[in-house]
Each structure stands twice: as C-alpha cells, then as structure tokens.
CSV table of C-alpha atoms and ligand atoms in Angstrom, one decimal:
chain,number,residue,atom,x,y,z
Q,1,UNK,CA,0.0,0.0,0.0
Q,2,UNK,CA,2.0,3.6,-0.8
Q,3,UNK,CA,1.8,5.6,2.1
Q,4,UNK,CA,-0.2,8.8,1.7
Q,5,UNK,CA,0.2,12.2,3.5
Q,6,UNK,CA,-2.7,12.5,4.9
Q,7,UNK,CA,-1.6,10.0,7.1
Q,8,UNK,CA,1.4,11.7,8.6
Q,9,UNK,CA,1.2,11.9,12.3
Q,10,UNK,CA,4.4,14.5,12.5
Q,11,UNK,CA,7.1,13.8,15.3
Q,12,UNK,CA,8.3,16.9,14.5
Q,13,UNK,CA,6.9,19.9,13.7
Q,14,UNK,CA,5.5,20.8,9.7
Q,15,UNK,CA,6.0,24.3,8.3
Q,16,UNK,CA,4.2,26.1,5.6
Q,17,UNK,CA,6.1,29.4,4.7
Q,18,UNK,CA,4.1,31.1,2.9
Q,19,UNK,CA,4.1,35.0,1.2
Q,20,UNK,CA,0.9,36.7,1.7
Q,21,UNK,CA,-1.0,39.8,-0.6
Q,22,UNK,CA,0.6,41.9,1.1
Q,23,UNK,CA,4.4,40.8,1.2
Q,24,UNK,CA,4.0,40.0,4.6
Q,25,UNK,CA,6.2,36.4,5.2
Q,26,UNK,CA,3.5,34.0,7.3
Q,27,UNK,CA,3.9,30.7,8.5
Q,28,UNK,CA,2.2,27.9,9.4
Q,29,UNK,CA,3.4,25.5,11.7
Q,30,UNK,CA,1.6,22.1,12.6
Q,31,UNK,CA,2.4,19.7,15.3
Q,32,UNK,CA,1.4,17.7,18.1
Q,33,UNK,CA,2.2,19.3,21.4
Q,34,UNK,CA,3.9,22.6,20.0
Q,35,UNK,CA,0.8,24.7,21.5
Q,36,UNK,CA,2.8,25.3,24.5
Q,37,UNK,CA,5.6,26.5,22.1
Q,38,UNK,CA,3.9,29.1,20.6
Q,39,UNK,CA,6.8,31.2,23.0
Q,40,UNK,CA,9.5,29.9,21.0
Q,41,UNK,CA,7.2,30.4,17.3
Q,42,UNK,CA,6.8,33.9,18.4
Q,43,UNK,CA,10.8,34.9,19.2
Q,44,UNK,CA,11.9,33.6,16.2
Q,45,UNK,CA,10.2,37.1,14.6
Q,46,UNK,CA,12.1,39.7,15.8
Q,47,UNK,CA,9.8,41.2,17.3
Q,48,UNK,CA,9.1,43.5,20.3
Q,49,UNK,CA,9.3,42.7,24.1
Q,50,UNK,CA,5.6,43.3,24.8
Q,51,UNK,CA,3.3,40.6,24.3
Q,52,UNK,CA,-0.5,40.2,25.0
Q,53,UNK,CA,-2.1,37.0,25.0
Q,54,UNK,CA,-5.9,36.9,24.6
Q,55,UNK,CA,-7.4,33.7,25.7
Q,56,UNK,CA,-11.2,32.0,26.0
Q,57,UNK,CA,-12.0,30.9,29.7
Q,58,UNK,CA,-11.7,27.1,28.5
Q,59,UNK,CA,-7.8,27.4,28.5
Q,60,UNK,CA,-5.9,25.4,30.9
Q,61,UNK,CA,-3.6,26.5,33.4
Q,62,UNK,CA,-1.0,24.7,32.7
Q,63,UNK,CA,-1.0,25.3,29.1
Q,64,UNK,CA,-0.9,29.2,29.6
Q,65,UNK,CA,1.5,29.0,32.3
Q,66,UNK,CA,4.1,26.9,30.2
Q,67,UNK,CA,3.5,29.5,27.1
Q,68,UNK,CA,4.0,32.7,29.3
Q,69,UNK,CA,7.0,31.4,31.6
Q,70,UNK,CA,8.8,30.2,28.4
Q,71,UNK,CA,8.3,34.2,26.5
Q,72,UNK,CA,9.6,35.3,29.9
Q,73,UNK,CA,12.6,32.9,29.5
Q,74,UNK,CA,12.8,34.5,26.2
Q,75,UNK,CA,13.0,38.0,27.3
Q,76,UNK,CA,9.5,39.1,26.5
Q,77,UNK,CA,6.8,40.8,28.4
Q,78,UNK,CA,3.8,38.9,28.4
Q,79,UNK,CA,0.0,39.7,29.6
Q,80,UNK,CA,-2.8,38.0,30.0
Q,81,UNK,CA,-6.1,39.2,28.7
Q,82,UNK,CA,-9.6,36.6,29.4
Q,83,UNK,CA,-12.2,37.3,27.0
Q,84,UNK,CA,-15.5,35.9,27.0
Q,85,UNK,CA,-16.2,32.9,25.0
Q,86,UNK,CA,-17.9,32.5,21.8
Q,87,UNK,CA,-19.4,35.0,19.9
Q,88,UNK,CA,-19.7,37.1,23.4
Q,89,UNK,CA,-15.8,38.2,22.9
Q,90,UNK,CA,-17.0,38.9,18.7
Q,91,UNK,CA,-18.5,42.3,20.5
Q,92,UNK,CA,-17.4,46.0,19.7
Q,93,UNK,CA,-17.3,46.0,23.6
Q,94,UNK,CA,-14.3,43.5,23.6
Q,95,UNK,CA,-12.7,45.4,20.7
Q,96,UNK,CA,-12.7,48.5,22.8
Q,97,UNK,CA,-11.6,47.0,25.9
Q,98,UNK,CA,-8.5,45.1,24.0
Q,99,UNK,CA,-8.0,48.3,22.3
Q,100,UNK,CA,-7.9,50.0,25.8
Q,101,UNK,CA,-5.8,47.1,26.8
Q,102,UNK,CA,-3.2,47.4,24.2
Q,103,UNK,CA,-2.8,51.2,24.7
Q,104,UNK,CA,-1.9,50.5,29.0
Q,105,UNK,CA,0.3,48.7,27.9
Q,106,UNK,CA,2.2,50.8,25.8
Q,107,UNK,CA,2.4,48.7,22.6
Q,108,UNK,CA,4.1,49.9,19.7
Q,109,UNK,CA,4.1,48.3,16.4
Q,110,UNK,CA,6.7,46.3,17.4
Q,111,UNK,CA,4.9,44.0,19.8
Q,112,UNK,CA,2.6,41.3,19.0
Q,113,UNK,CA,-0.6,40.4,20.4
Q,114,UNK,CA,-1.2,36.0,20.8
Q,115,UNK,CA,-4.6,34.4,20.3
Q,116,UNK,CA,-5.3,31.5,21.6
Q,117,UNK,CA,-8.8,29.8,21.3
Q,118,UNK,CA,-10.8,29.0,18.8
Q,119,UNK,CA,-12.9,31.1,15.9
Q,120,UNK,CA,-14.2,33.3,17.6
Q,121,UNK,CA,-11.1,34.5,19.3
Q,122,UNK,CA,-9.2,34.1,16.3
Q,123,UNK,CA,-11.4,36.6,14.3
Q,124,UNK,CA,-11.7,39.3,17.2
Q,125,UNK,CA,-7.7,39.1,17.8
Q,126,UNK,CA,-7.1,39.6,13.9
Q,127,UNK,CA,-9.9,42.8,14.0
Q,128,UNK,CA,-7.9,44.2,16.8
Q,129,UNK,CA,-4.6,43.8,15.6
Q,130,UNK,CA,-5.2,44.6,11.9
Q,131,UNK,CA,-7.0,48.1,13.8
Q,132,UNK,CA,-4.7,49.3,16.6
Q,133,UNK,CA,-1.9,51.6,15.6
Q,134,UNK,CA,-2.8,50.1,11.4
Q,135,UNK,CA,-1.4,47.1,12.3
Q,136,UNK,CA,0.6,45.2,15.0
Q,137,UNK,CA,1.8,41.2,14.7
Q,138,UNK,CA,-0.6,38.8,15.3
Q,139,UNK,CA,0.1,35.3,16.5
Q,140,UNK,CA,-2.4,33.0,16.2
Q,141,UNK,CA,-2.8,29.3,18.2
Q,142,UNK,CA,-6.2,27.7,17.0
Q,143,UNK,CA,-7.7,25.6,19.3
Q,144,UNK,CA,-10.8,24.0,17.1
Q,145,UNK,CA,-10.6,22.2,14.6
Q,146,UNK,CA,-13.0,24.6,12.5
Q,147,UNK,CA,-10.5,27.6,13.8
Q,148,UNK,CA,-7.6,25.0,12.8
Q,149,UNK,CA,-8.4,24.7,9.1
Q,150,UNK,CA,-10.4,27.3,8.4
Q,151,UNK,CA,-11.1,30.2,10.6
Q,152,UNK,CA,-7.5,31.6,12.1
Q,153,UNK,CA,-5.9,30.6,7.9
Q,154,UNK,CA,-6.5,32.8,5.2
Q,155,UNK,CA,-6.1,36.3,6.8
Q,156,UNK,CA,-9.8,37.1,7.4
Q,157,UNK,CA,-11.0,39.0,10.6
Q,158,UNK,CA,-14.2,40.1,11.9
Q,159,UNK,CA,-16.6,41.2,14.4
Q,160,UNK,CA,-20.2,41.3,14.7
Q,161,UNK,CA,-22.6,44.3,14.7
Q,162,UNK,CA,-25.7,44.3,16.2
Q,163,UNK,CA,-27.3,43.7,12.4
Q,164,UNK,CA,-25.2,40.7,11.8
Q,165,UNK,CA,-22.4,38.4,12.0
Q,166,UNK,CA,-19.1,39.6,11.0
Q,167,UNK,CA,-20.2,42.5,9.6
Q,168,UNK,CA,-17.1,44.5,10.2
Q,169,UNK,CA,-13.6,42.8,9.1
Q,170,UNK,CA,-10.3,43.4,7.5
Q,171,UNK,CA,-7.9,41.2,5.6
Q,172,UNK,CA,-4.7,41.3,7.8
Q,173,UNK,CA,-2.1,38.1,8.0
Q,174,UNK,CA,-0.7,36.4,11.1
Q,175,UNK,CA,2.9,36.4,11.0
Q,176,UNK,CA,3.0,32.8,12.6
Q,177,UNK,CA,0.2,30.0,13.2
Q,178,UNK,CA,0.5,27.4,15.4
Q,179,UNK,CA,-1.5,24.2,15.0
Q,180,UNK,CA,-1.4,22.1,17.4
Q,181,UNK,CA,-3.8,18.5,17.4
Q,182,UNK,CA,-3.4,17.9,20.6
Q,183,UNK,CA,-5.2,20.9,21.7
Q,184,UNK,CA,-8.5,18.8,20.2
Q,185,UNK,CA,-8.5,16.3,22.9
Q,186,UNK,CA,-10.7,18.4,25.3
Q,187,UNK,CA,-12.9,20.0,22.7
Q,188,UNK,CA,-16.5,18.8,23.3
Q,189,UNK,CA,-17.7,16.0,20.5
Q,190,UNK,CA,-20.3,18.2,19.0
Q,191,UNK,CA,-17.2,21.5,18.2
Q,192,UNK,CA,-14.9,18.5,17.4
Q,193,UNK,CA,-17.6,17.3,14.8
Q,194,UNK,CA,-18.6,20.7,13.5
Q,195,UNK,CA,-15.3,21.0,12.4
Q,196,UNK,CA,-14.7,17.7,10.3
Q,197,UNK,CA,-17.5,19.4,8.5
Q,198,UNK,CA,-15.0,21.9,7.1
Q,199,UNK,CA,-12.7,18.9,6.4
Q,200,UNK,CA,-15.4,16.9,4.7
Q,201,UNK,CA,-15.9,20.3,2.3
Q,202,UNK,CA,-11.9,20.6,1.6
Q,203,UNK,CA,-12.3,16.6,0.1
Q,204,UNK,CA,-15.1,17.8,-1.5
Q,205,UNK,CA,-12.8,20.7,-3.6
Q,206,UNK,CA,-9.4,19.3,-3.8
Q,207,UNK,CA,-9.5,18.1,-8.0
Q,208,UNK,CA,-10.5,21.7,-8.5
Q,209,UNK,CA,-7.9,23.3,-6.1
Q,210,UNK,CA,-5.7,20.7,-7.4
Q,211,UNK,CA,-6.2,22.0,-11.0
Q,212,UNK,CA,-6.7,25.8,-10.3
Q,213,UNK,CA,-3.3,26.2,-7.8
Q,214,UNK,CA,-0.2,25.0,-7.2
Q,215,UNK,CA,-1.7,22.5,-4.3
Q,216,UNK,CA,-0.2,19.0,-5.0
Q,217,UNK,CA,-2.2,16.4,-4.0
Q,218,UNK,CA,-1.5,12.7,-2.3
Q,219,UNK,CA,-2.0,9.4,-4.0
Q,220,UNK,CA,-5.6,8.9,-2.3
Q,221,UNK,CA,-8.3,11.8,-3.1
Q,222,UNK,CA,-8.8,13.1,0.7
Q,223,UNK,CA,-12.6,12.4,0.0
Q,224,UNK,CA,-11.8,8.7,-0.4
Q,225,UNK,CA,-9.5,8.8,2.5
Q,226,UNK,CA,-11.7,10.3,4.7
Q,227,UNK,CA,-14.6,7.7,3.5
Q,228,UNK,CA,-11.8,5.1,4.5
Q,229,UNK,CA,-11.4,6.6,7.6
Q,230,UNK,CA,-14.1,8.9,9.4
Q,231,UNK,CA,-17.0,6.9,11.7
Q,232,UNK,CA,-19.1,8.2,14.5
Q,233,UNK,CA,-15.6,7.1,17.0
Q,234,UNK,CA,-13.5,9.0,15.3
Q,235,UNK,CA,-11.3,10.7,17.7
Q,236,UNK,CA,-9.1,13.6,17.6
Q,237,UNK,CA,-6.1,11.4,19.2
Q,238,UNK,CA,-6.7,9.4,16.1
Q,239,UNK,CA,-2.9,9.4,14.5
Q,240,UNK,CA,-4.3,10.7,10.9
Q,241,UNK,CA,-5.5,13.9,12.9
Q,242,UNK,CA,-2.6,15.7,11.7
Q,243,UNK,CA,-2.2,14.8,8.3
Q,244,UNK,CA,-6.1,15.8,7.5
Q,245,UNK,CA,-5.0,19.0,8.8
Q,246,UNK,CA,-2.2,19.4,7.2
Q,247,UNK,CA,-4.0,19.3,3.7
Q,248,UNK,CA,-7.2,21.0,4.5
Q,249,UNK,CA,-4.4,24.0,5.4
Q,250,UNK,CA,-2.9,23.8,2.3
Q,251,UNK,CA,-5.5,23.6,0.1
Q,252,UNK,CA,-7.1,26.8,1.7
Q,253,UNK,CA,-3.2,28.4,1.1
Q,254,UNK,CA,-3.4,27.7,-2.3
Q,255,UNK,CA,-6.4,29.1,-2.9
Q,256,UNK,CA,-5.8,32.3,-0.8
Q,257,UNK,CA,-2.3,32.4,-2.3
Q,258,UNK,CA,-4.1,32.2,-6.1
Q,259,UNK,CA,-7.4,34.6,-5.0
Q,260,UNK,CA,-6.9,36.6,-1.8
Q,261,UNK,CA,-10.1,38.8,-1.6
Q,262,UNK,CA,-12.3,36.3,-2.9
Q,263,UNK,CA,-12.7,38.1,-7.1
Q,264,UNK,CA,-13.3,34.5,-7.7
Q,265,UNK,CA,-11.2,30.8,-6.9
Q,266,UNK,CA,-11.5,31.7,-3.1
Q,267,UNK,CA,-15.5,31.4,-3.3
Q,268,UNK,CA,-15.1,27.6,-4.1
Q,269,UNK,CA,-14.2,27.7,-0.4
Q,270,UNK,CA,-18.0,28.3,0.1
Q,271,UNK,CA,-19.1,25.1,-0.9
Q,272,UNK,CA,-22.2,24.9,1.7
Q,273,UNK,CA,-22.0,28.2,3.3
Q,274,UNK,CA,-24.9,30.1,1.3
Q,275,UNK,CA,-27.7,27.6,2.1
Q,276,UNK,CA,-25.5,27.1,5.5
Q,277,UNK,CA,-25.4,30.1,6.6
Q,278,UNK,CA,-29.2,30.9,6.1
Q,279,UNK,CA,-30.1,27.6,7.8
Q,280,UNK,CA,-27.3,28.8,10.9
Q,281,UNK,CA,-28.8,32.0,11.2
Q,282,UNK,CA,-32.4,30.8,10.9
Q,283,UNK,CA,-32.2,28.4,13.6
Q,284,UNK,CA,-31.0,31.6,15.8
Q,285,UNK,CA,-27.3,29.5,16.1
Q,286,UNK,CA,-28.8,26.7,17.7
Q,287,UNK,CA,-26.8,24.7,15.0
Q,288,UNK,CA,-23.4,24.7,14.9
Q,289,UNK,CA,-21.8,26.8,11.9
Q,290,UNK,CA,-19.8,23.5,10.8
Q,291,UNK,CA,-23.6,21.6,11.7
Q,292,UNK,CA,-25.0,24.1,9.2
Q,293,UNK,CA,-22.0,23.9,6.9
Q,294,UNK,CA,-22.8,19.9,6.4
Q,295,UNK,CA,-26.7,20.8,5.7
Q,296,UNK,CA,-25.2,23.1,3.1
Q,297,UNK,CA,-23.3,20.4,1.6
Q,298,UNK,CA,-26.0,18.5,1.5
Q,299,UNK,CA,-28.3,20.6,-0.1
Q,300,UNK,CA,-25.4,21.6,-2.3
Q,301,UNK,CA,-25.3,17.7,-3.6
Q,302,UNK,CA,-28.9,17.4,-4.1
Q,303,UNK,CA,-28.7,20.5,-6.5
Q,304,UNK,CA,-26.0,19.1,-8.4
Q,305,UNK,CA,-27.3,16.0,-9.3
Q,306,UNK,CA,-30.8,18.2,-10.1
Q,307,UNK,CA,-28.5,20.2,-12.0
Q,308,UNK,CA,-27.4,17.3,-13.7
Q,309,UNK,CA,-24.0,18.3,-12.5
Q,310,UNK,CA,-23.4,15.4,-10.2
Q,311,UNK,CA,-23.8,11.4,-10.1
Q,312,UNK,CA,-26.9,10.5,-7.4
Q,313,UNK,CA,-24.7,7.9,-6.1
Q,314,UNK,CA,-21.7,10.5,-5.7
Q,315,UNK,CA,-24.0,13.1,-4.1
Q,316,UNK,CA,-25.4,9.8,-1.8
Q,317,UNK,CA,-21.4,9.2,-0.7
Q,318,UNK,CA,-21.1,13.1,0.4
Q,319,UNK,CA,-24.3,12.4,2.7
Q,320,UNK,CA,-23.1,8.8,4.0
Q,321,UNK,CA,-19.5,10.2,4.9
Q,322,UNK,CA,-21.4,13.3,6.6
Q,323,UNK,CA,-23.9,11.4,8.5
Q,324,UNK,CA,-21.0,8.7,9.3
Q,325,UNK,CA,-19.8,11.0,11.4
Q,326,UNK,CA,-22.9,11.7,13.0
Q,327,UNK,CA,-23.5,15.7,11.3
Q,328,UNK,CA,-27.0,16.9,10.2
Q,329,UNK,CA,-27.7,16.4,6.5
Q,330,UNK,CA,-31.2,17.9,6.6
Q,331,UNK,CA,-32.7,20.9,7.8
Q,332,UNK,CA,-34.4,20.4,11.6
Q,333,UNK,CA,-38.5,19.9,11.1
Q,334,UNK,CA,-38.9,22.8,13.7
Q,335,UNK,CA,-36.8,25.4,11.3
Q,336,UNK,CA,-39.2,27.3,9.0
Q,337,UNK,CA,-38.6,27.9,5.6
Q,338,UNK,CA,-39.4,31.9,6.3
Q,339,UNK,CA,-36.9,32.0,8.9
Q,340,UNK,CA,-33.9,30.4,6.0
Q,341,UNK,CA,-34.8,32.5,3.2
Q,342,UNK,CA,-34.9,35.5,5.1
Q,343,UNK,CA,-31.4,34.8,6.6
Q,344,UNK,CA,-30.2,34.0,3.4
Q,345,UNK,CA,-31.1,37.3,1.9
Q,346,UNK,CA,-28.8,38.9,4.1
Q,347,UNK,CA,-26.2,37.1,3.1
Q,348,UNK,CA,-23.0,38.8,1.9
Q,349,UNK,CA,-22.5,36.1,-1.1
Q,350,UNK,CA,-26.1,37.6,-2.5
Q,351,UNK,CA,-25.5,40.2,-5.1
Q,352,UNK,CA,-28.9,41.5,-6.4
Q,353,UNK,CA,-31.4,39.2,-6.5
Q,354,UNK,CA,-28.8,36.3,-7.2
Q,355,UNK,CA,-26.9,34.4,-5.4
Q,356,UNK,CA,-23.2,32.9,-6.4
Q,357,UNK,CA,-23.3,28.9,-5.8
Q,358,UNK,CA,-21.0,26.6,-5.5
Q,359,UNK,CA,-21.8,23.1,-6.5
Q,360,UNK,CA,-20.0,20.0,-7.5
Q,361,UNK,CA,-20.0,19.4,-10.9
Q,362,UNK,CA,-18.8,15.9,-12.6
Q,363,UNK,CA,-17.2,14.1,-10.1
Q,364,UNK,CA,-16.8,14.7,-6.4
Q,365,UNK,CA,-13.4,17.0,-5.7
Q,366,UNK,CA,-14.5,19.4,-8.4
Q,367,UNK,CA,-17.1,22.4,-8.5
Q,368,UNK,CA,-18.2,25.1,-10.3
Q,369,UNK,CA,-17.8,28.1,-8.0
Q,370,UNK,CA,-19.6,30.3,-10.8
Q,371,UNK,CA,-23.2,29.4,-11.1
Q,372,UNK,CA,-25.8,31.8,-10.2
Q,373,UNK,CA,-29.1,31.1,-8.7
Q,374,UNK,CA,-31.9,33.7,-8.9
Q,375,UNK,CA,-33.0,34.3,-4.9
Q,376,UNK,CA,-36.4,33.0,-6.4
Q,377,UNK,CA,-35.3,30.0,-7.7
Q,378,UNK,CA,-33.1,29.2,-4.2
Q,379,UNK,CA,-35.9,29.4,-2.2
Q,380,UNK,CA,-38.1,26.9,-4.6
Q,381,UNK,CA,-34.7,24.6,-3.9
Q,382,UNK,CA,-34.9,25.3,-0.5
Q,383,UNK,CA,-38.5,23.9,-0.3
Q,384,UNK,CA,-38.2,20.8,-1.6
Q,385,UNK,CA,-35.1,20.1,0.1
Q,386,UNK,CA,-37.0,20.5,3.5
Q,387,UNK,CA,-39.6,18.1,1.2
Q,388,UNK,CA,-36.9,15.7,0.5
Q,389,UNK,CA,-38.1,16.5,-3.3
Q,390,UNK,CA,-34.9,18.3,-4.1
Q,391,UNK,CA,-32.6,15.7,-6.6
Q,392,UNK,CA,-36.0,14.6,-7.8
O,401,NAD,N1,-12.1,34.2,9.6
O,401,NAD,C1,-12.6,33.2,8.9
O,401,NAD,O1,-12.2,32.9,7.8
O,401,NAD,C2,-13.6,32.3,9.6
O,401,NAD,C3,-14.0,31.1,8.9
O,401,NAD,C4,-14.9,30.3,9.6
O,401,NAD,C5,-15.4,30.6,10.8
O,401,NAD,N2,-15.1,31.8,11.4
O,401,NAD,C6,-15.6,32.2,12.7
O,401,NAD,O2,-15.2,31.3,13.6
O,401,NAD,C7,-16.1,31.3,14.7
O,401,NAD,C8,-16.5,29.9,15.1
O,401,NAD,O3,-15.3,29.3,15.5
O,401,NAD,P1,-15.3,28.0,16.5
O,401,NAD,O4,-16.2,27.0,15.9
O,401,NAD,O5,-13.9,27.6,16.7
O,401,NAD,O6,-16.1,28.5,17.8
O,401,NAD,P2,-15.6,29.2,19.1
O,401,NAD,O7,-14.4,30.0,19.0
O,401,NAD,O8,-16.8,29.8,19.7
O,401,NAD,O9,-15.2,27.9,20.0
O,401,NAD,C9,-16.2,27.0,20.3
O,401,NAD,C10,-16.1,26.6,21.8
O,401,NAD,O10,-15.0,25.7,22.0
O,401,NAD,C11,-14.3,26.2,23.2
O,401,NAD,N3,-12.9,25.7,22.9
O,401,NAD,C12,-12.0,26.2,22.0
O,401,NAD,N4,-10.9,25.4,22.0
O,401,NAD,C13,-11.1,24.5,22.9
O,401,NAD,C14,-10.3,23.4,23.4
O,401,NAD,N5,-9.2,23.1,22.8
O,401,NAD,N6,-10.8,22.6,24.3
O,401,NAD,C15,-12.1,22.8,24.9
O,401,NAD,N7,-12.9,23.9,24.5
O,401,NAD,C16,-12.4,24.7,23.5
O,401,NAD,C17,-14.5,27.7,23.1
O,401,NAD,O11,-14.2,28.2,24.4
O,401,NAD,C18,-15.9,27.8,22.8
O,401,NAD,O12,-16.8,27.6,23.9
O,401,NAD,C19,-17.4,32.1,14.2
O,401,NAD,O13,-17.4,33.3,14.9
O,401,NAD,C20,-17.1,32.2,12.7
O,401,NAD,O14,-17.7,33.4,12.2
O,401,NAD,C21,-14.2,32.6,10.8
C-alpha cells in the first residue's frame, strides 16, 4: 500500500512558509504538542518585548502557564487578557476593551498580540490587531478544529454588529500560526464534529484546487481517505488527525495564495456556506456553523445532481461520509422555511437578486464556483429540500 500524506502523524513539527498579498512572510506550523511552544514560534520574529495573549475561559492552566513562563525565559513581556467565549468576545465591547488594553500597555508596532482559542477569538484578535496603531503582529494558536483549518488561515478578521455576524472585518495576515492537534483532545464532541465538516468540504474541492493552484495532492483523493477513515468514534487522538490538517491548510493556502479577496477561486471555499449560513442564522445559532456547513453540503449535492452536475450515487457518498460522522444532512423539522430565506437574503454572497453557488460538478473534488441562482429560484430549492423532493 503507498503511504499517503494525509496519514502523517508528524514527530516533529511541519512548516508552511508562505508569502501573503501583502508581502508580509506567514507561517504555518503544525504539530502535536507545539501549543505550548507558541513562545519559541513567536521569538523567532524579531519582534518586540511586549506581548498580550488573549485567551477564551476554556484554556488550561497549565497550558498558559508553560507559554508565558517560556516568552519570559525569552525576554518578552507577556499579559494576560480573558475574553469571554464564543461569539460574546466577537463584540465592539471587547474590541474596545482590548484596544484599551493594548494602549496600557504601551504597545508599539513592534509587539505582537497572541490568540489563543478557537474562531471566535481568532477573528476578534485579527480585527484588533489589523485596527490598533494600522497594524501590529498577530500570532495566532487555534484551538478547534474549525478555527484549525479554516477560521484563524487565510487572513480574514471580523466582528459582529448588532445587524449581523461579522459585519465589520479586514484582511490582515498572522505572521506565525500554530496548530497544534493535541489541543482537540478536550474540545467537546459536538465543536470537534462541526469542524470535520469543514474537512469533509476541503475533500469535497481538492481536483478543483488541485487543477486551479499550485496545491499537489496525495496518491488517495482526501474524500476517499476520509470515507476510508471517518466513523461516529472517530477521535481527535486518532494518529491521521494531523495529516487531514495538514492538507485542508494547504489547500485553503493555495487558494488564498491564487485569489486573496475572494474576485473568484477563493469562493469555491464556500461550498455549503450560502444555504448554510441561512439555515445557521435561521435556527437563531442553535446549530453549529460547521452543523450548518454539512446541511449546506448537503443541499449543495442534491442540487447538483438536479442540476445534472453530479452522479446520485456521488451526491449519496457526500451524505453517508457526513452522517458517518454523526452531522446533520437535513434541515431540523422545527426550522421554517421563512426563517432560512430571510437569513439567506442577508447574506453577503447575494448580489442583487442572485446568489453565487458553489456546486459539485462531474465528479466529487471538483465544483463550479460560478453558477448563479436567482434568490427565487433558491428558495423553490430550498423547499423541496426541506420536502426531501430536491434531486427529484
Ligand atoms: N475568519 C474566517 O475565515 C472564519 C472562517 C470560519 C469561521 N469563522 C468564525 O469562527 C467562529 C467559530 O469558531 P469555532 O467553531 O472555533 O467556535 P468558538 O471559537 O466559539 O469555540 C467553540 C467553543 O469551544 C471552546 N474551545 C475552544 N478550544 C477548545 C479546546 N481546545 N478545548 C475545549 N474547548 C475549547 C471555546 O471556548 C468555545 O466555547 C465564528 O465566529 C465564525 O464566524 C471565521
């Protein structure tokens, strides 16, 4: 059997140097145990003494302890800052008080703020350091798995206003990530889940990645691997963890690398999101966004092989691999179509009265990121996918 790299459980450390828009050198590093190294990933930038570390309540002691003691060791100056968890520390009130924060402290553009946690912090952390003084370094240790391969790559920050989700955001780079699997052993089953979503949709894009950007892939499609791999015990421990990473970070490189501000490769990345995001805001964010993310896939199937786009027994192996893993392929009988299509209309991806879809087309790892659905038509779709009428 040849060995595949999605396998690769790393003894030491993987980097992905990587140039951004901008010029600005960022890297990604991914290995298990190196979270309470994120110290040593942050010396190695030259960079100021003053550090502050933002961190969700769920952190461990010992975890932040061994990362502040060893940028002491260093010579840097580290503080502590706990904001709240979730979308809570997504507010314009944490903003200000990091902002606040960040000026007692003296920071220059020199010193480098570190996030540690998962999306949420992520985004807030990149918002405030993209903001203050135009720009200080960002360091950035994901925690989730949806923050691993998705959320804290790719240079997109955001808060939300009162009107919406991440309605206010800039495009501003870490200089360093640090990935570390390990961190996944105490996330609770259901975040843990969510985020295999996201995985699920990289497998889902990777022939058209493969073909659009200079992303290599391995011997096995990652869709088969994870259909070799993925059941309801899958566990983060499981030795594979990194190497699923590992890919799903640089397929989202390569297509950030080729399309940074999303003119048009980087919206392939929304496989799911569009229907996903209406059903995630509809339900109020009782569902998870990487819950809503595999109903969007889902639906996303059933309109390809309407579409004549997509095999029904290819658009049946998305929904087994999802549901395998015990994520939501339809939309909850207690979500009303109203509450969907009126999310969905105020969705950022809608331009006009049209929405840009993503949708596999031929085979599964490749889509057509440029199809466009009247909001009329989406909402027919919409129906009889709540009717189970959809691929009909
Ligand atoms: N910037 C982007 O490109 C991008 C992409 C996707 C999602 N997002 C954003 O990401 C956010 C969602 O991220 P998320 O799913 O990571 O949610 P989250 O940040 O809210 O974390 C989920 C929960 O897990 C806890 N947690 C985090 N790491 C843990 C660990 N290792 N052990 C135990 N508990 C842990 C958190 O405290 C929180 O309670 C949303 O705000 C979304 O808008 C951003």
């Amino acid at each position: 059997m040849v060995a595949h790299k999605h396998k690769t459980a790393p003894s030491t450390p993987l980097n992905i140097n990587w140039r951004t828009s901008f010029g600005v050198e960022s890297k990604v590093t991914v290995g298990a145990g190196i979270c309470k190294r994120a110290g040593y990933y942050l010396s190695q930038l030259n960079v100021g003494r003053n550090v502050l570390i933002l961190k969700q309540p769920h952190l461990d002691r010992e975890t932040l302890d061994a990362i502040v003691s060893d940028l002491e060791e260093r010579g840097h100056d580290p503080n502590v800052m706990e904001l709240p968890d979730g979308e809570a520390c997504k507010s314009n009130a944490t903003l200000l008080s990091v902002w606040q924060r960040l000026q007692k402290l003296g920071f220059t553009r020199q010193d480098t703020m570190l996030a540690i946690g998962g999306g949420a912090i992520t985004d807030l952390a990149g918002f405030a350091a993209s903001t203050y003084l135009r720009g200080i370094n960002l360091v950035l240790v994901p925690t989730t798995l949806l923050a691993q391969v998705d959320a804290a790559i790719g240079g997109k920050t955001a808060i939300n206003l009162d009107a919406g989700k991440n309605l206010a955001g800039t495009f501003y780079f870490p200089r360093t990530i640090v990935v570390d699997p390990e961190t996944l052993q105490t996330l609770p089953r259901r975040q843990f889940v969510s985020g295999l979503a996201e995985v699920v949709k990289y497998g889902m894009l990777e022939k058209t990645i493969a073909a659009e950007t200079e992303y290599k892939p391995g011997p096995i499609p990652l869709i088969d691997f994870l259909e070799n791999s993925l059941s309801k015990d899958f566990s983060p421990s499981d030795p594979i963890m990194s190497g699923i990473i590992m890919s799903s970070i640089k397929m989202k490189l390569a297509v950030v690398a080729k399309d940074p501000h999303e003119d048009g490769l980087r919206r392939c990345l929304n496989l799911g999101h569009t229907v996903g995001h209406g059903v995630e805001k509809g339900s109020s964010y009782q569902l998870t966004h990487g819950e809503a993310v595999s109903i969007g896939l889902a639906f996303a199937s059933q309109l390809a092989v309407k579409f004549k786009m997509l095999s029904e027994k290819d658009a049946t192996r998305t929904i087994t691999l999802l549901k395998n893993v015990e994520l939501p392929t339809s939309i909850p009988s207690d979500l009303k179509l109203e509450a969907i299509t009126e999310a969905l209309f105020h969705d950022k991806k809608r331009s006009g009265k049209s929405f840009k879809m993503v949708i596999p087309n031929g085979d599964l790892g490749t889509v057509d990121y440029t199809k466009i659905v009247h909001a009329d038509e989406l909402t027919t779709y919409v129906e009889e996918f709540i009717a189970e009428k959809l691929s009909e």
